Structure formats: structure tokens, C-alpha cells
CSV table of C-alpha atoms in Angstrom, one decimal:
chain,number,residue,atom,x,y,z
A,17,MET,CA,-10.3,28.1,-15.8
A,18,SER,CA,-6.5,27.8,-15.1
A,19,LEU,CA,-3.8,26.9,-17.6
A,20,ILE,CA,-3.7,23.3,-16.7
A,21,ASP,CA,-7.6,23.0,-17.2
A,22,ASP,CA,-6.9,24.7,-20.6
A,23,PHE,CA,-4.0,22.2,-21.4
A,24,MET,CA,-6.0,19.2,-20.3
A,25,ASN,CA,-9.1,20.1,-22.4
A,26,SER,CA,-7.1,20.6,-25.5
A,27,ILE,CA,-6.2,17.9,-28.1
A,28,ILE,CA,-2.4,18.1,-27.1
A,29,GLY,CA,-3.5,17.4,-23.3
A,30,LYS,CA,-5.3,14.6,-24.3
A,31,ILE,CA,-2.2,13.0,-26.4
A,32,TRP,CA,-0.1,13.9,-23.6
A,33,CYS,CA,-2.0,12.1,-21.1
A,34,ALA,CA,-2.5,9.2,-23.4
A,35,GLY,CA,1.2,9.2,-24.0
A,36,MET,CA,1.9,9.2,-20.2
A,37,LEU,CA,-0.5,6.2,-19.7
A,38,ILE,CA,1.1,4.3,-22.4
A,39,VAL,CA,4.6,5.0,-20.9
A,40,GLY,CA,3.7,5.1,-17.3
A,41,VAL,CA,1.9,2.2,-16.6
A,42,PRO,CA,4.6,-0.3,-17.9
A,43,LEU,CA,7.0,1.6,-16.0
A,44,LEU,CA,5.1,1.1,-12.7
A,45,GLY,CA,5.2,-2.3,-13.1
A,46,LEU,CA,8.7,-2.7,-14.0
A,47,VAL,CA,9.6,-0.8,-10.9
A,48,GLY,CA,7.7,-3.0,-8.7
A,49,TYR,CA,8.9,-6.1,-10.5
A,50,GLY,CA,12.5,-4.6,-10.2
A,51,THR,CA,12.2,-3.8,-6.6
A,52,ILE,CA,11.0,-7.4,-5.7
A,53,LEU,CA,13.7,-9.0,-8.0
A,54,ILE,CA,16.4,-6.8,-6.2
A,55,GLY,CA,15.2,-7.7,-2.8
A,56,TYR,CA,14.9,-11.4,-3.8
A,57,GLU,CA,18.5,-11.3,-4.7
A,58,LEU,CA,19.8,-9.5,-1.8
A,59,ILE,CA,17.8,-11.9,0.5
A,60,GLN,CA,19.5,-15.1,-1.3
A,61,GLU,CA,23.1,-13.4,-0.7
A,62,ILE,CA,22.6,-14.3,3.0
A,63,GLU,CA,24.5,-17.5,3.6
A,64,ASP,CA,23.1,-18.8,6.8
A,65,PRO,CA,19.5,-20.4,6.0
A,66,LEU,CA,18.2,-19.5,9.5
A,67,TRP,CA,18.7,-15.8,9.0
A,68,ARG,CA,17.4,-15.9,5.2
A,69,ASP,CA,14.5,-17.9,6.6
A,70,LEU,CA,14.1,-15.4,9.3
A,71,THR,CA,14.3,-12.7,6.8
A,72,TYR,CA,11.5,-14.0,4.6
A,73,ALA,CA,9.5,-14.6,7.8
A,74,LEU,CA,9.8,-11.0,8.6
A,75,ILE,CA,8.7,-10.0,5.3
A,76,PHE,CA,5.7,-12.3,5.3
A,77,GLU,CA,4.6,-11.4,8.9
A,78,SER,CA,4.8,-7.9,8.0
A,79,CYS,CA,2.6,-8.0,5.0
A,80,VAL,CA,0.3,-10.1,7.0
A,81,ILE,CA,0.1,-7.3,9.6
A,82,VAL,CA,-0.4,-4.6,7.2
A,83,PHE,CA,-3.2,-6.6,5.4
A,84,VAL,CA,-4.9,-7.4,8.7
A,85,VAL,CA,-4.6,-3.7,9.9
A,86,LYS,CA,-5.9,-2.5,6.7
A,87,THR,CA,-9.0,-4.8,6.4
A,88,THR,CA,-9.7,-4.5,10.1
A,89,TYR,CA,-9.8,-0.8,9.9
A,90,ILE,CA,-11.8,-0.8,6.8
A,91,ASN,CA,-14.4,-3.4,7.6
A,92,TRP,CA,-14.7,-3.6,11.2
A,93,PHE,CA,-13.7,-0.2,12.5
A,94,ARG,CA,-15.7,2.1,10.2
A,95,LYS,CA,-18.7,-0.3,10.5
A,96,HIS,CA,-18.9,-1.0,14.4
A,97,LEU,CA,-16.3,0.8,16.7
A,98,TRP,CA,-17.6,4.3,15.4
A,99,ARG,CA,-21.1,3.4,16.4
A,100,LEU,CA,-20.3,2.7,20.1
A,101,PRO,CA,-22.0,5.2,22.3
A,102,GLU,CA,-19.7,7.8,24.4
A,103,LEU,CA,-18.9,6.7,27.9
A,104,LYS,CA,-20.4,9.1,30.6
A,105,ASP,CA,-18.1,10.7,32.6
A,106,LYS,CA,-18.5,9.7,36.3
A,107,ASN,CA,-18.2,13.3,37.7
A,108,GLN,CA,-21.4,14.6,36.2
């Protein structure tokens, strides 16, 4: 076993992991919330409503594209595309 395995199997390692979970999970939430809040405030600083709406549309569309590509890859590509037969070479 390595040193890290020995540490993680000890009581101190388990207490350390529990402490990191107690401290880390709320921090992850706060970082995400802070990022969204700062982004929202920066977008609200844009005075021209057209550019502000275009910025919101760009963020929304990029989220939609990421969602569609991820779900398409997971659900469709894995289930269907890999099952297609390979094309035969015309020279053979």
C-alpha cells in the first residue's frame, strides 16, 4: 500500500475527508453562485438593450448547443452510429 492509502484508511484520513466534504461542497456552490452573479452584473452594465439581449441570447444558445451535443452524443451516437456497418472500399 502507498502512503496515501494508509492515510485514507486511518481514522485521521476519514476525519480529513469528512472535513473536506463539509467545507468543500458549500464552497463549490458558492463559487458557482458567485460566477453567475458576477456574470449577471457584468451583463447588466451594458447600457444598450440590443447588445445586452444579444449577450443573453449568446449565452442561452451556447448552453442549448452544449446540451444538445452532449445528449446527442450520449443517447444517439452511442446507441446508433457505432452500430453502422463499415463502408467497403470500391477498389477491392
